[in-house]
PDB file of C-alpha atoms in Angstrom:
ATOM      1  CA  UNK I   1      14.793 -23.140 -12.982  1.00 53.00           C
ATOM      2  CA  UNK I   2      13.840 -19.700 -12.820  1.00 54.00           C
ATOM      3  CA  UNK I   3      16.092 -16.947 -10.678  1.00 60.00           C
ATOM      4  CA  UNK I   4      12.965 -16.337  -9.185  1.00 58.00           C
ATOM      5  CA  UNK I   5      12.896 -19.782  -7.785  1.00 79.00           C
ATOM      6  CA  UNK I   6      16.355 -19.409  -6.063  1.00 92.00           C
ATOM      7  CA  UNK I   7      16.570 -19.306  -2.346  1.00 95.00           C
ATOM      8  CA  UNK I   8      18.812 -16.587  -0.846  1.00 96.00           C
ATOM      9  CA  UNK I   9      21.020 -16.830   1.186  1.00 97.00           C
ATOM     10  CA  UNK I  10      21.512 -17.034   4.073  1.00 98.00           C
ATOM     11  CA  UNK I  11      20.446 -20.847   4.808  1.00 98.00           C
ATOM     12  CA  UNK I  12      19.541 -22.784   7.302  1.00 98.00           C
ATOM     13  CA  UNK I  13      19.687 -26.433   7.410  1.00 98.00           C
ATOM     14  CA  UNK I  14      19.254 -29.342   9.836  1.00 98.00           C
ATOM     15  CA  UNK I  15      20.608 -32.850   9.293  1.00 97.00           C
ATOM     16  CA  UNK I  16      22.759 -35.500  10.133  1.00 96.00           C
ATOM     17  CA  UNK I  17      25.735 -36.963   7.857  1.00 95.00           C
ATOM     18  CA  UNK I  18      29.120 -38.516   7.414  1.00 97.00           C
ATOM     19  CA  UNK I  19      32.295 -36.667   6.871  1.00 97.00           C
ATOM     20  CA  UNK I  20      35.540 -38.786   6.177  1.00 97.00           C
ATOM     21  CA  UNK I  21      39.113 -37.216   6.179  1.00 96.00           C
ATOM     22  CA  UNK I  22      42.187 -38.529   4.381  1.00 95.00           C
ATOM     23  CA  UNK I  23      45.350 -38.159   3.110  1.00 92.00           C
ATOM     24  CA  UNK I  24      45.631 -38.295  -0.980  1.00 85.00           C
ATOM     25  CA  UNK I  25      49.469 -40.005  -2.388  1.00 78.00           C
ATOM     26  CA  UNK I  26      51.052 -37.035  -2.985  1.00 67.00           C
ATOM     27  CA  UNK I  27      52.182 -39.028  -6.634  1.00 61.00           C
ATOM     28  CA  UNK I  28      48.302 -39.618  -7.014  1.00 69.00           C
ATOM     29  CA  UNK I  29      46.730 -36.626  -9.355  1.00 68.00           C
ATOM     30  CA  UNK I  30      42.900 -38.265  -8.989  1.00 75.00           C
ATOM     31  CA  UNK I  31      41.905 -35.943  -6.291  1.00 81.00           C
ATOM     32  CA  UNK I  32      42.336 -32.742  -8.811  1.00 90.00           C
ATOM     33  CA  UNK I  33      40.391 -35.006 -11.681  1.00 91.00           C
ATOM     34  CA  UNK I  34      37.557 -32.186 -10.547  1.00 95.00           C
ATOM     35  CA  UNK I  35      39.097 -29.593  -9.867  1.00 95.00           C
ATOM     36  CA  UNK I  36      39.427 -26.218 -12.231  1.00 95.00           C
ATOM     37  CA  UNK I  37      42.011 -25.533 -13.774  1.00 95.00           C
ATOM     38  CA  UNK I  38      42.338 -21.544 -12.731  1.00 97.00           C
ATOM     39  CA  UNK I  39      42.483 -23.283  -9.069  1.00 97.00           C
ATOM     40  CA  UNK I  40      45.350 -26.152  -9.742  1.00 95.00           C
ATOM     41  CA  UNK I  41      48.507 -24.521  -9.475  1.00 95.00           C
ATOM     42  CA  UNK I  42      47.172 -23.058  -5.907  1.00 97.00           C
ATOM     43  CA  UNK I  43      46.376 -26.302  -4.456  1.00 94.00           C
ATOM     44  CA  UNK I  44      48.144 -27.027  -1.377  1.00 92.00           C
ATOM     45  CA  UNK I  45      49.328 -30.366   0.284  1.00 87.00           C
ATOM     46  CA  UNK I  46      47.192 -31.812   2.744  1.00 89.00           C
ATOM     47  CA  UNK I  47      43.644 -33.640   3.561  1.00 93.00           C
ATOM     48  CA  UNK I  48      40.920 -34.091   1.512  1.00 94.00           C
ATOM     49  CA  UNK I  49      36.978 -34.130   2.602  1.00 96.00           C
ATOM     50  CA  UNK I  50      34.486 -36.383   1.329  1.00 97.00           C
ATOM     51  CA  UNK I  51      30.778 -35.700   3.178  1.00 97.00           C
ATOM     52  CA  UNK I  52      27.544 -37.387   2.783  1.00 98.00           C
ATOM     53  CA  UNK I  53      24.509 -35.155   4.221  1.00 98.00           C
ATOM     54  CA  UNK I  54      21.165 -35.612   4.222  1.00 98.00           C
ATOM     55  CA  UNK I  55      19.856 -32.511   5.613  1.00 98.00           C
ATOM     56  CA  UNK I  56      15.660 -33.405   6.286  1.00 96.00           C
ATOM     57  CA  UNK I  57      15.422 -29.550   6.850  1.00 97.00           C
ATOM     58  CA  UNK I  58      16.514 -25.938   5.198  1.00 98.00           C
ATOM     59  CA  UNK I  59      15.394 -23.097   3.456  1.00 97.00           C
ATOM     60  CA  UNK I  60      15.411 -24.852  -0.069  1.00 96.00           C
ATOM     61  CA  UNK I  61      13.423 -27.677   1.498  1.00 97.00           C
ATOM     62  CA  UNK I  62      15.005 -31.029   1.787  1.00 98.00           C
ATOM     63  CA  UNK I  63      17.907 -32.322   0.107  1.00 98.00           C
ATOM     64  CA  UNK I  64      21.060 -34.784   0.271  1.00 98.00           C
ATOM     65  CA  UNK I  65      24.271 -34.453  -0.827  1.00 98.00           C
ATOM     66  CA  UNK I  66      27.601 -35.914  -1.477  1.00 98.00           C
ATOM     67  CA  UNK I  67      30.629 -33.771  -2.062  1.00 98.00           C
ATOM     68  CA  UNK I  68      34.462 -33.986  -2.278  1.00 97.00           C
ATOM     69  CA  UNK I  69      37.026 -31.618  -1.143  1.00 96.00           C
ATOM     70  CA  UNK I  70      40.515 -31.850  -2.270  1.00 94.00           C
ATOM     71  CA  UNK I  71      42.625 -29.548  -0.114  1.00 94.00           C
ATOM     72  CA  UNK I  72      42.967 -26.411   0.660  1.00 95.00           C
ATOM     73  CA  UNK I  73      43.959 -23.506  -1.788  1.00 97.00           C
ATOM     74  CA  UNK I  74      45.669 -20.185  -1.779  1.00 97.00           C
ATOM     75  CA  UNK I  75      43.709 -17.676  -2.488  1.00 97.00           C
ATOM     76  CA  UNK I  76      43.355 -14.154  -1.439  1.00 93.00           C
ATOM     77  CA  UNK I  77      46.227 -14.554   0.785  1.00 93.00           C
ATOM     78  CA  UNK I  78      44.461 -17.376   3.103  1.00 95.00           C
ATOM     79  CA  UNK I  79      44.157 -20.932   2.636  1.00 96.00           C
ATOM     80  CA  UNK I  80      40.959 -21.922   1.878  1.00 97.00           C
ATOM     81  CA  UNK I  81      38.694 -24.350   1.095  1.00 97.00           C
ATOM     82  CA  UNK I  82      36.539 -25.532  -2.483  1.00 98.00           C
ATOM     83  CA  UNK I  83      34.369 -27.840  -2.985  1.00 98.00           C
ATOM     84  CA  UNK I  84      35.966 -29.653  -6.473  1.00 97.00           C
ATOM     85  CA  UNK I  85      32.700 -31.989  -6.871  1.00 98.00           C
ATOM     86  CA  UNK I  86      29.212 -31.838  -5.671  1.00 98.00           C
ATOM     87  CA  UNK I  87      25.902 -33.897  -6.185  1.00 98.00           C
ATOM     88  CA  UNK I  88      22.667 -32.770  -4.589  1.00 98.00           C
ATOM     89  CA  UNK I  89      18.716 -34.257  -4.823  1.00 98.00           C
ATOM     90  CA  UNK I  90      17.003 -31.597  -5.921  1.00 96.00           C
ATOM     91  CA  UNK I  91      17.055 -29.008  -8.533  1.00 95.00           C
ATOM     92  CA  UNK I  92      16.719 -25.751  -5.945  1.00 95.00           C
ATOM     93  CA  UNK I  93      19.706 -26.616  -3.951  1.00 97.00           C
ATOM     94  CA  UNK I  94      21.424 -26.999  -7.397  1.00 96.00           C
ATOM     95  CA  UNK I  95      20.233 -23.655  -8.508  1.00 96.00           C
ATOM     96  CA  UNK I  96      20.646 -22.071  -4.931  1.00 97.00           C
ATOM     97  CA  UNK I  97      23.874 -23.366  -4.510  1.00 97.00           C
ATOM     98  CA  UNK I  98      25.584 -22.193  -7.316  1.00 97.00           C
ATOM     99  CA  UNK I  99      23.979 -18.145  -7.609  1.00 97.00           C
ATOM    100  CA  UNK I 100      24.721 -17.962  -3.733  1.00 97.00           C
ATOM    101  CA  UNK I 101      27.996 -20.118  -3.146  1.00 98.00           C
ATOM    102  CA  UNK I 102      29.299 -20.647  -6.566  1.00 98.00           C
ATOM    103  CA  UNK I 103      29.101 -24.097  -5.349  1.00 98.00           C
ATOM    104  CA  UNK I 104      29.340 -26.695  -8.435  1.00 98.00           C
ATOM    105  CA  UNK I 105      26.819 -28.692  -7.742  1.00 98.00           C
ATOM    106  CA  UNK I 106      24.777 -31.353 -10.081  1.00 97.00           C
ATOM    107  CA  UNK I 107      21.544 -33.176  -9.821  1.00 97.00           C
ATOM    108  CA  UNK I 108      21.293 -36.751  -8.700  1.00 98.00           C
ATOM    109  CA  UNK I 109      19.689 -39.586  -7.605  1.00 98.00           C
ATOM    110  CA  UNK I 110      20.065 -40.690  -3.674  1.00 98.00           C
ATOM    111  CA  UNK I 111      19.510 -44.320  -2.328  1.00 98.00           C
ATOM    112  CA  UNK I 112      19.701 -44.270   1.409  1.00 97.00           C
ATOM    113  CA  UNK I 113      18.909 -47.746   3.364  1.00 97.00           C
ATOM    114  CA  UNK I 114      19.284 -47.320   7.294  1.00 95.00           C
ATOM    115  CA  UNK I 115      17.908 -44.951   9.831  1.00 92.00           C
ATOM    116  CA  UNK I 116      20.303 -42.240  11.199  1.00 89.00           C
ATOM    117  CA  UNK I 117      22.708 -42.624  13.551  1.00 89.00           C
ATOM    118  CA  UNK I 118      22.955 -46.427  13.015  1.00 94.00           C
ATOM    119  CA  UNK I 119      24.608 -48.112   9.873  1.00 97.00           C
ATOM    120  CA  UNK I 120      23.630 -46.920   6.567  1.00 97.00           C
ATOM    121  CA  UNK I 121      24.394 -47.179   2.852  1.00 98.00           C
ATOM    122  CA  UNK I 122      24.512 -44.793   0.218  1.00 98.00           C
ATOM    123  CA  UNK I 123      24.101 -44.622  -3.178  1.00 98.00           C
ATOM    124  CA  UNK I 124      24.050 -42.208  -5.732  1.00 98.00           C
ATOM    125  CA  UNK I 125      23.447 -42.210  -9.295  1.00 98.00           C
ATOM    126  CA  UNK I 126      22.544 -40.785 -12.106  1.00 97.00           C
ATOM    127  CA  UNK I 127      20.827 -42.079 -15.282  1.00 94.00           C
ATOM    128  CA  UNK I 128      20.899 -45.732 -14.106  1.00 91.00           C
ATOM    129  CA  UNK I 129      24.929 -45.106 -13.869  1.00 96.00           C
ATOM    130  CA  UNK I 130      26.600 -45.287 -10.500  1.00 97.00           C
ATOM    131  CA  UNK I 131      28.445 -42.493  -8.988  1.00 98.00           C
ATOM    132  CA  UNK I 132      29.144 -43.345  -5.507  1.00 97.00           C
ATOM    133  CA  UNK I 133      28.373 -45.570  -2.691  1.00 97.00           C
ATOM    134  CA  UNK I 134      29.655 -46.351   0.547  1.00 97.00           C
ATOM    135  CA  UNK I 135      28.619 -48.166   3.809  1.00 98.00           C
ATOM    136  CA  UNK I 136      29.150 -46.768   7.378  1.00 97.00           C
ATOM    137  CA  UNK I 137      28.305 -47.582  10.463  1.00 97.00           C
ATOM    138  CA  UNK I 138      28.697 -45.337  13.848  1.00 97.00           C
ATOM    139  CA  UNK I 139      30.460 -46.421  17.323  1.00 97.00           C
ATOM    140  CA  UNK I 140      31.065 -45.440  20.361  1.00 94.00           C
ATOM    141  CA  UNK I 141      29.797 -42.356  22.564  1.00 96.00           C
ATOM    142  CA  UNK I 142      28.576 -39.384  20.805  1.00 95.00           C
ATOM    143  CA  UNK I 143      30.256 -35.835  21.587  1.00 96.00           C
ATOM    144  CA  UNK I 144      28.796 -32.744  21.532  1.00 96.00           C
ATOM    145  CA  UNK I 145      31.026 -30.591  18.907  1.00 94.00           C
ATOM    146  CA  UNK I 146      30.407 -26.506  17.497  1.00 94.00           C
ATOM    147  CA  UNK I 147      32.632 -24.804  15.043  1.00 91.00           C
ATOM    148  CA  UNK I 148      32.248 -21.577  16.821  1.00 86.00           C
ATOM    149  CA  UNK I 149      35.135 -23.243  19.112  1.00 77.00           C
ATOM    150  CA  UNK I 150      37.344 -22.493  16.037  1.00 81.00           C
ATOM    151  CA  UNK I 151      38.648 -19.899  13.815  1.00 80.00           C
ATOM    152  CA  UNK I 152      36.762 -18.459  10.966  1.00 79.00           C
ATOM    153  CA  UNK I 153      39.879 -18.893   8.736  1.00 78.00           C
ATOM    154  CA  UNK I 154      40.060 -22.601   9.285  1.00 84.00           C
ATOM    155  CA  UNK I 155      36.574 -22.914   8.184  1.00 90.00           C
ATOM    156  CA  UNK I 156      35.941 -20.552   4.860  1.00 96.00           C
ATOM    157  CA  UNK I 157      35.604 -21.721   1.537  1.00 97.00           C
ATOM    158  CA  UNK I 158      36.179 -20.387  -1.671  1.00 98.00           C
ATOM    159  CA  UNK I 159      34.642 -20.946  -4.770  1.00 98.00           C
ATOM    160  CA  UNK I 160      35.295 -19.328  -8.377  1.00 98.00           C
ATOM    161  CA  UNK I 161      32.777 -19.572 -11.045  1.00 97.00           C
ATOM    162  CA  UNK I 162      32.036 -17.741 -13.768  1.00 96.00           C
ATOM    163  CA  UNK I 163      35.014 -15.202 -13.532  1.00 97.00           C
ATOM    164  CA  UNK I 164      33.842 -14.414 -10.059  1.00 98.00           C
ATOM    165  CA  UNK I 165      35.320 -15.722  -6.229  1.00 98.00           C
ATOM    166  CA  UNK I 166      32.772 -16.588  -3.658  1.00 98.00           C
ATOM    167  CA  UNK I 167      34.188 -16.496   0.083  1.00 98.00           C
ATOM    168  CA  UNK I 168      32.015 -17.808   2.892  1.00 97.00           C
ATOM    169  CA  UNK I 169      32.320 -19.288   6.192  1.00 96.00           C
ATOM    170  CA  UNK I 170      29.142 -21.689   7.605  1.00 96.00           C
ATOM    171  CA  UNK I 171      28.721 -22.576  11.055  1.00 95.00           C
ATOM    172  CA  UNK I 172      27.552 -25.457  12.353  1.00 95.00           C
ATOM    173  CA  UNK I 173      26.984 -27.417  15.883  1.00 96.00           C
ATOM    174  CA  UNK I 174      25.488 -30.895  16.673  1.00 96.00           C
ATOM    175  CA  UNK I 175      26.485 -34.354  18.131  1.00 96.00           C
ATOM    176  CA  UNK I 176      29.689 -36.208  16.461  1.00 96.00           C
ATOM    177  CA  UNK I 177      31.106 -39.753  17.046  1.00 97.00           C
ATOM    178  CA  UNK I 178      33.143 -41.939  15.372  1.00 97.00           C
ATOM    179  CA  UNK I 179      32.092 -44.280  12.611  1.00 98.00           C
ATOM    180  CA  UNK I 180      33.574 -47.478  10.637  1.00 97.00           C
ATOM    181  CA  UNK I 181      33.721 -47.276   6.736  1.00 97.00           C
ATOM    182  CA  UNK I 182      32.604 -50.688   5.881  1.00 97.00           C
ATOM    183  CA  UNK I 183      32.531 -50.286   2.193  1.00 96.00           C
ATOM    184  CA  UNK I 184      33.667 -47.609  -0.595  1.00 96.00           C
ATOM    185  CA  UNK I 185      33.545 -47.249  -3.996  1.00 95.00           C
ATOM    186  CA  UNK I 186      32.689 -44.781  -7.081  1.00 96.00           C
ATOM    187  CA  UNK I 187      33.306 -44.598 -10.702  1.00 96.00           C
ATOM    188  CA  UNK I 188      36.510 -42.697 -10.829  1.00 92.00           C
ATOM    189  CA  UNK I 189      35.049 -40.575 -13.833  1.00 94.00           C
ATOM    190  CA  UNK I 190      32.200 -39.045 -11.670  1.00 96.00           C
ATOM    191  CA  UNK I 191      33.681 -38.977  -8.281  1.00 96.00           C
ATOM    192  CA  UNK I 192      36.933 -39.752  -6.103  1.00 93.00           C
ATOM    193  CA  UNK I 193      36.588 -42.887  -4.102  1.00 90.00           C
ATOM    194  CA  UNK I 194      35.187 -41.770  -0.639  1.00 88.00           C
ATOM    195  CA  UNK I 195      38.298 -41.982   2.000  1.00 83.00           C
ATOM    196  CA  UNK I 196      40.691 -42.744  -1.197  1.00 81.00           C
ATOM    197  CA  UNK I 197      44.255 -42.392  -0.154  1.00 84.00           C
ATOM    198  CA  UNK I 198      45.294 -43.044   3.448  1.00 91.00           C
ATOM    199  CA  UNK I 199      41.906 -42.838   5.628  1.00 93.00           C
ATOM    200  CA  UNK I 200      42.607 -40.897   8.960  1.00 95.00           C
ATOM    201  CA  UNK I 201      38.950 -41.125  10.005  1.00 96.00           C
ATOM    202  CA  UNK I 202      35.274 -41.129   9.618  1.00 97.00           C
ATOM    203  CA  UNK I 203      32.781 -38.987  11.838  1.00 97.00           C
ATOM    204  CA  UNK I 204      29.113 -39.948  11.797  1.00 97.00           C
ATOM    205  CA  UNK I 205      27.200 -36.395  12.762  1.00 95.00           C
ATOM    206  CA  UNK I 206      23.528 -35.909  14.194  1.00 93.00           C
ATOM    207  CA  UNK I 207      21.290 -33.166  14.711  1.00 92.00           C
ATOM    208  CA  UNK I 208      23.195 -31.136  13.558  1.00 96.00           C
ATOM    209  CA  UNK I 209      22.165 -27.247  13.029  1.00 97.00           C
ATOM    210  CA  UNK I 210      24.086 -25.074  10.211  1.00 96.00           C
ATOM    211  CA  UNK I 211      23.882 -22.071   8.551  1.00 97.00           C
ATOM    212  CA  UNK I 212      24.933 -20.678   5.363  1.00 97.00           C
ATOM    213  CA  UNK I 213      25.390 -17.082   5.443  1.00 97.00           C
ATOM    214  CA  UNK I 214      25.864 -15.099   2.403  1.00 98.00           C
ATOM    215  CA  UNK I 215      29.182 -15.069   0.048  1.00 98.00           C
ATOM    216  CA  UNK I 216      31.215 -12.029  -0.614  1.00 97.00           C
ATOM    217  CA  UNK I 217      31.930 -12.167  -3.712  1.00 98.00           C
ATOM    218  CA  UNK I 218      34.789 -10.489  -5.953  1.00 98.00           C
ATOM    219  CA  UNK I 219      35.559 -10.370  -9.687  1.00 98.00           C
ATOM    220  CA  UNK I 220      38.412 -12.732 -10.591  1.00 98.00           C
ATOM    221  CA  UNK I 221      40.234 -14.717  -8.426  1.00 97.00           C
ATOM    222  CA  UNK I 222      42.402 -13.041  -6.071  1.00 97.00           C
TER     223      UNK I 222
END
């Protein structure tokens, strides 16, 4: 696609989606299958993300996704964030994600049976070959939840592509409530196992509003 074609940032996207937390074997490399190798020796222990989001509005038009953080890295003096692996539905959020965010993200094919907010499964593929799937289902009352309640720091990512380090921080608010993982599973060369490890919990979010603002962005990787 064109740079012509590429959205700028800032974004802003509405959706709803599934986030699920958990805590990798610390004698278990898998979760760094994806990520790069300038960014390996600055991982640090702790949880990993995996998020399914099917945003039905944003500036790129709509789009779903499925990504997979690791942990948390050191760089620039702060612990933040990256995205390690990334698949998206449509070529301009590919495009637009990685000139804006440096986000790695890939083209795929979503499958999405269920409405939201009640059980759904997922899955994506690519060229007849399965990446991931999973089954969820929501319970119990729904909260209403912001991130401008919390720090920036806990929330920035950083991502480093081609010799350069994007830093960004999106904000987000909408309704969150618990939800049961009925059913996981991935091929292990295209993406982690959603919730592999020791699961600490799944979140089923609604109506949610975000926004994307634009990176600053720094040669090398501090």
């Amino acid at each position: 696609m064109p740079d012509d074609r590429i959205v700028p940032a800032p974004w802003r996207l509405a959706g709803n989606g599934l986030i699920i937390v958990s805590r990798p074997e610390s004698s278990d490399p898998s979760r760094h299958h994806f990520t790069q190798d300038e960014l390996r020796p600055r991982a640090l222990a702790g949880l990993s993300v995996t998020m399914f989001v099917d945003y039905w509005r944003s500036d790129a038009g709509p789009y779903r996704e499925l990504l997979f953080i690791p942990c948390r890295f050191r760089v620039g003096g702060a612990r933040r964030w990256s995205i390690s692996r990334i698949f998206v539905s449509t070529p301009e959020s590919v495009v637009g994600g990685r000139a804006n965010w440096g986000i790695p993200k890939e083209i795929a094919s979503f499958d999405v049976d269920g409405a939201a907010g009640q059980r759904q499964s997922v899955t994506v593929s690519r060229d007849d070959r399965l990446i991931a799937a999973l089954e969820f289902e929501p319970v119990g009352p729904e909260i209403p939840v912001t991130t401008a309640l919390l720090p920036s720091r806990l929330l920035c990512l950083a991502q480093y592509r081609d010799g350069q380090t994007f830093t960004f921080a999106p904000a987000a608010r909408g309704r969150m409530r618990l939800a049961r993982l009925l059913a996981a599973d991935s091929d292990p060369q295209a993406f982690p196992v959603p919730g592999c490890g020791r699961l600490l919990g799944a979140f089923s979010v609604t109506s949610f509003q975000m926004q994307f603002p634009a990176s600053r962005i720094v040669e090398g990787l501090p």
